[in-house]
PDB file of C-alpha atoms in Angstrom:
ATOM      1  CA  MET P  22      67.362 -21.686 -12.167  1.00  0.00           C
ATOM      2  CA  ASP P  23      66.989 -23.187 -15.166  1.00  0.00           C
ATOM      3  CA  ILE P  24      64.773 -23.108 -18.322  1.00  0.00           C
ATOM      4  CA  ASN P  25      63.474 -26.046 -18.231  1.00  0.00           C
ATOM      5  CA  ASN P  26      62.403 -25.585 -14.302  1.00  0.00           C
ATOM      6  CA  VAL P  27      61.067 -21.975 -15.578  1.00  0.00           C
ATOM      7  CA  SER P  28      58.859 -23.467 -18.129  1.00  0.00           C
ATOM      8  CA  LEU P  29      57.532 -26.320 -16.192  1.00  0.00           C
ATOM      9  CA  ILE P  30      56.474 -23.645 -13.639  1.00  0.00           C
ATOM     10  CA  ILE P  31      54.818 -21.385 -16.079  1.00  0.00           C
ATOM     11  CA  VAL P  32      53.453 -24.587 -17.791  1.00  0.00           C
ATOM     12  CA  THR P  33      51.881 -25.883 -14.198  1.00  0.00           C
ATOM     13  CA  ALA P  34      50.619 -21.822 -13.567  1.00  0.00           C
ATOM     14  CA  PHE P  35      48.642 -22.205 -16.969  1.00  0.00           C
ATOM     15  CA  ILE P  36      47.017 -25.262 -16.051  1.00  0.00           C
ATOM     16  CA  ASN P  37      46.023 -24.416 -12.786  1.00  0.00           C
ATOM     17  CA  LEU P  38      44.833 -21.601 -13.971  1.00  0.00           C
ATOM     18  CA  ALA P  39      42.651 -23.506 -17.030  1.00  0.00           C
ATOM     19  CA  ILE P  40      41.812 -25.896 -14.390  1.00  0.00           C
ATOM     20  CA  SER P  41      40.549 -23.147 -11.785  1.00  0.00           C
ATOM     21  CA  ASN P  42      38.555 -21.136 -14.754  1.00  0.00           C
ATOM     22  CA  PHE P  43      36.836 -24.597 -15.882  1.00  0.00           C
ATOM     23  CA  ILE P  44      35.829 -24.986 -12.114  1.00  0.00           C
ATOM     24  CA  PHE P  45      34.799 -21.732 -11.616  1.00  0.00           C
ATOM     25  CA  PHE P  46      32.795 -21.836 -14.938  1.00  0.00           C
ATOM     26  CA  ARG P  47      31.133 -24.922 -14.113  1.00  0.00           C
ATOM     27  CA  TYR P  48      30.077 -23.664 -10.456  1.00  0.00           C
ATOM     28  CA  GLN P  49      28.778 -20.147 -12.139  1.00  0.00           C
ATOM     29  CA  LYS P  50      26.747 -21.953 -14.552  1.00  0.00           C
ATOM     30  CA  LYS P  51      25.295 -24.434 -11.735  1.00  0.00           C
ATOM     31  CA  ILE P  52      24.555 -21.023  -9.690  1.00  0.00           C
ATOM     32  CA  GLU P  53      23.022 -19.517 -13.011  1.00  0.00           C
ATOM     33  CA  THR P  54      20.914 -22.320 -13.725  1.00  0.00           C
ATOM     34  CA  GLY P  55      19.498 -22.619 -10.044  1.00  0.00           C
ATOM     35  CA  ILE P  56      18.570 -18.774 -10.360  1.00  0.00           C
ATOM     36  CA  THR P  57      16.972 -19.246 -13.322  1.00  0.00           C
ATOM     37  CA  LYS P  58      15.113 -22.421 -12.280  1.00  0.00           C
ATOM     38  CA  SER P  59      14.136 -20.246  -8.697  1.00  0.00           C
ATOM     39  CA  LEU P  60      12.914 -17.529 -10.533  1.00  0.00           C
ATOM     40  CA  PHE P  61      10.699 -19.412 -12.947  1.00  0.00           C
ATOM     41  CA  GLU P  62       9.803 -21.239 -10.428  1.00  0.00           C
ATOM     42  CA  HIS P  63       8.463 -18.102  -8.527  1.00  0.00           C
ATOM     43  CA  GLN P  64       7.200 -16.297 -11.481  1.00  0.00           C
ATOM     44  CA  ILE P  65       4.356 -19.529 -11.854  1.00  0.00           C
ATOM     45  CA  LYS P  66       3.714 -19.581  -8.094  1.00  0.00           C
ATOM     46  CA  PHE P  67       3.044 -15.682  -8.267  1.00  0.00           C
ATOM     47  CA  SER P  68       1.208 -16.153 -11.473  1.00  0.00           C
ATOM     48  CA  ARG P  69      -0.835 -18.659  -9.861  1.00  0.00           C
ATOM     49  CA  ILE P  70      -1.493 -17.381  -6.731  1.00  0.00           C
ATOM     50  CA  TYR P  71      -2.462 -13.498  -7.925  1.00  0.00           C
ATOM     51  CA  PRO P  72      -5.259 -13.784  -9.501  1.00  0.00           C
ATOM     52  CA  LYS P  73      -6.377 -15.990  -6.479  1.00  0.00           C
ATOM     53  CA  THR P  74      -5.485 -13.537  -4.200  1.00  0.00           C
ATOM     54  CA  LEU P  75      -7.253 -10.482  -5.821  1.00  0.00           C
ATOM     55  CA  ASP P  76     -10.659 -12.609  -6.486  1.00  0.00           C
ATOM     56  CA  VAL P  77     -10.401 -13.344  -2.518  1.00  0.00           C
ATOM     57  CA  LEU P  78     -10.205 -10.026  -1.802  1.00  0.00           C
ATOM     58  CA  GLU P  79     -12.504  -8.859  -4.468  1.00  0.00           C
ATOM     59  CA  ASP P  80     -14.857 -11.613  -2.808  1.00  0.00           C
ATOM     60  CA  ILE P  81     -14.339 -10.052   1.005  1.00  0.00           C
ATOM     61  CA  ASN P  82     -15.065  -6.627  -0.203  1.00  0.00           C
ATOM     62  CA  LYS P  83     -18.703  -7.628  -1.229  1.00  0.00           C
ATOM     63  CA  LYS P  84     -19.387  -9.432   1.816  1.00  0.00           C
ATOM     64  CA  TYR P  85     -18.654  -6.697   3.822  1.00  0.00           C
ATOM     65  CA  LEU P  86     -20.732  -4.218   1.694  1.00  0.00           C
ATOM     66  CA  GLU P  87     -23.500  -6.954   1.706  1.00  0.00           C
ATOM     67  CA  PHE P  88     -22.549  -6.910   5.644  1.00  0.00           C
ATOM     68  CA  CYS P  89     -22.790  -2.941   5.735  1.00  0.00           C
ATOM     69  CA  HIS P  90     -26.270  -2.726   3.715  1.00  0.00           C
ATOM     70  CA  ALA P  91     -27.967  -5.179   5.815  1.00  0.00           C
ATOM     71  CA  THR P  92     -26.582  -3.358   9.103  1.00  0.00           C
ATOM     72  CA  SER P  93     -27.896  -0.009   7.665  1.00  0.00           C
ATOM     73  CA  LEU P  94     -31.512  -1.374   6.966  1.00  0.00           C
ATOM     74  CA  TYR P  95     -30.859  -2.955  10.848  1.00  0.00           C
ATOM     75  CA  VAL P  96     -30.067   0.553  11.563  1.00  0.00           C
ATOM     76  CA  GLU P  97     -32.673   2.111   9.806  1.00  0.00           C
ATOM     77  CA  TYR P  98     -35.357  -0.104  11.290  1.00  0.00           C
ATOM     78  CA  ILE P  99     -34.160   0.357  14.714  1.00  0.00           C
ATOM     79  CA  SER P 100     -33.735   4.378  14.585  1.00  0.00           C
ATOM     80  CA  SER P 101     -37.416   4.729  12.446  1.00  0.00           C
ATOM     81  CA  GLY P 102     -39.003   4.428  15.664  1.00  0.00           C
ATOM     82  CA  ILE P 103     -38.806   2.593  19.020  1.00  0.00           C
ATOM     83  CA  SER P 104     -42.303   2.563  19.300  1.00  0.00           C
ATOM     84  CA  TYR P 105     -42.967   0.506  16.783  1.00  0.00           C
ATOM     85  CA  ILE P 106     -39.574  -1.980  17.169  1.00  0.00           C
ATOM     86  CA  LYS P 107     -41.822  -2.506  20.636  1.00  0.00           C
ATOM     87  CA  TYR P 108     -44.977  -3.615  18.000  1.00  0.00           C
ATOM     88  CA  ALA P 109     -43.134  -5.587  15.568  1.00  0.00           C
ATOM     89  CA  PRO P 110     -40.385  -7.724  17.130  1.00  0.00           C
ATOM     90  CA  LYS P 111     -40.690 -10.552  14.542  1.00  0.00           C
ATOM     91  CA  GLU P 112     -39.662  -8.491  11.851  1.00  0.00           C
ATOM     92  CA  THR P 113     -36.798  -7.089  13.947  1.00  0.00           C
ATOM     93  CA  TYR P 114     -35.752 -10.382  13.815  1.00  0.00           C
ATOM     94  CA  LYS P 115     -35.799 -11.086  10.543  1.00  0.00           C
ATOM     95  CA  ILE P 116     -33.410  -8.011   9.667  1.00  0.00           C
ATOM     96  CA  GLU P 117     -31.042  -8.685  12.807  1.00  0.00           C
ATOM     97  CA  ASP P 118     -31.361 -12.738  11.473  1.00  0.00           C
ATOM     98  CA  LYS P 119     -29.796 -11.123   7.984  1.00  0.00           C
ATOM     99  CA  VAL P 120     -26.417  -9.300   9.172  1.00  0.00           C
ATOM    100  CA  LYS P 121     -25.996 -12.192  11.526  1.00  0.00           C
ATOM    101  CA  LEU P 122     -26.159 -13.985   8.018  1.00  0.00           C
ATOM    102  CA  GLN P 123     -24.091 -11.430   6.425  1.00  0.00           C
ATOM    103  CA  LEU P 124     -21.483 -11.669   8.891  1.00  0.00           C
ATOM    104  CA  ASP P 125     -21.489 -15.095   9.140  1.00  0.00           C
ATOM    105  CA  GLU P 126     -20.717 -15.567   5.350  1.00  0.00           C
ATOM    106  CA  LEU P 127     -17.964 -12.819   5.556  1.00  0.00           C
ATOM    107  CA  CYS P 128     -16.067 -14.380   8.591  1.00  0.00           C
ATOM    108  CA  SER P 129     -16.406 -18.011   7.215  1.00  0.00           C
ATOM    109  CA  TYR P 130     -15.353 -16.988   4.085  1.00  0.00           C
ATOM    110  CA  TYR P 131     -12.291 -15.139   5.496  1.00  0.00           C
ATOM    111  CA  GLN P 132     -11.089 -18.044   7.225  1.00  0.00           C
ATOM    112  CA  GLY P 133     -11.605 -20.313   4.588  1.00  0.00           C
ATOM    113  CA  ASN P 134      -9.435 -18.408   1.817  1.00  0.00           C
ATOM    114  CA  ARG P 135      -6.839 -16.452   4.126  1.00  0.00           C
ATOM    115  CA  ILE P 136      -4.515 -18.453   3.115  1.00  0.00           C
ATOM    116  CA  TYR P 137      -4.129 -16.613   0.189  1.00  0.00           C
ATOM    117  CA  LEU P 138      -3.412 -13.310   1.178  1.00  0.00           C
ATOM    118  CA  PRO P 139      -0.477 -11.512   1.907  1.00  0.00           C
ATOM    119  CA  GLU P 140       0.297 -11.030   5.929  1.00  0.00           C
ATOM    120  CA  ALA P 141       0.033  -7.046   6.049  1.00  0.00           C
ATOM    121  CA  SER P 142      -3.750  -7.904   4.296  1.00  0.00           C
ATOM    122  CA  LYS P 143      -4.399 -10.171   6.664  1.00  0.00           C
ATOM    123  CA  ARG P 144      -4.567  -8.250   9.904  1.00  0.00           C
ATOM    124  CA  GLU P 145      -5.808  -5.131   8.043  1.00  0.00           C
ATOM    125  CA  ILE P 146      -8.555  -7.973   7.192  1.00  0.00           C
ATOM    126  CA  GLU P 147      -8.736  -9.200  10.846  1.00  0.00           C
ATOM    127  CA  GLU P 148      -9.073  -5.671  12.149  1.00  0.00           C
ATOM    128  CA  ILE P 149     -12.066  -4.487   9.894  1.00  0.00           C
ATOM    129  CA  ILE P 150     -13.796  -8.063  10.923  1.00  0.00           C
ATOM    130  CA  GLN P 151     -13.365  -7.747  14.821  1.00  0.00           C
ATOM    131  CA  ASN P 152     -14.880  -3.979  14.289  1.00  0.00           C
ATOM    132  CA  THR P 153     -17.665  -5.589  12.448  1.00  0.00           C
ATOM    133  CA  ILE P 154     -18.304  -8.085  15.011  1.00  0.00           C
ATOM    134  CA  THR P 155     -18.217  -5.693  17.521  1.00  0.00           C
ATOM    135  CA  THR P 156     -20.785  -3.354  15.709  1.00  0.00           C
ATOM    136  CA  TYR P 157     -23.170  -6.636  15.082  1.00  0.00           C
ATOM    137  CA  HIS P 158     -23.019  -7.299  19.310  1.00  0.00           C
ATOM    138  CA  LEU P 159     -23.595  -3.028  19.924  1.00  0.00           C
ATOM    139  CA  LEU P 160     -26.734  -3.449  17.436  1.00  0.00           C
ATOM    140  CA  SER P 161     -28.073  -6.523  18.898  1.00  0.00           C
ATOM    141  CA  ASN P 162     -27.746  -4.521  22.283  1.00  0.00           C
ATOM    142  CA  ILE P 163     -29.656  -2.349  21.392  1.00  0.00           C
ATOM    143  CA  SER P 164     -32.310  -3.901  19.832  1.00  0.00           C
ATOM    144  CA  ILE P 165     -32.829  -6.095  22.850  1.00  0.00           C
ATOM    145  CA  TYR P 166     -32.685  -3.077  24.926  1.00  0.00           C
ATOM    146  CA  PHE P 167     -35.835  -1.445  22.828  1.00  0.00           C
ATOM    147  CA  ASN P 168     -37.918  -4.600  22.503  1.00  0.00           C
ATOM    148  CA  SER P 169     -37.179  -5.004  26.215  1.00  0.00           C
ATOM    149  CA  LYS P 170     -39.181  -2.046  27.118  1.00  0.00           C
TER     150      LYS P 170
END
């Protein structure tokens, strides 16, 4: 082998190494830029959605507590005296209407804002709302039963 051929092979190897390093460096920069951009977009999205998620959870909790308060008044009214309910059906329906209104507000607010909640929270809240609806129907049936006697 002649020195010129060896020199040519070495020069070619260095040029190939330099070109591949340059190409690798360009792709590495593109990947880093893409990751940085994705991270920035995620932070913006998270910073916008997270406060809304907290607001929605807070409002759902508030509406649920309002329903619970109205329900406790309704239960107290029903249990305060069966004979009293017979003589005051209009008052019973006013209290029941308030419970129904609170339940409707809770359900409609949740349906309109569930998009802001994570899936795990949605499942838990839907289970709570389903139990709440069952409780409402049970109380309504109890009230109807005692008002019909």
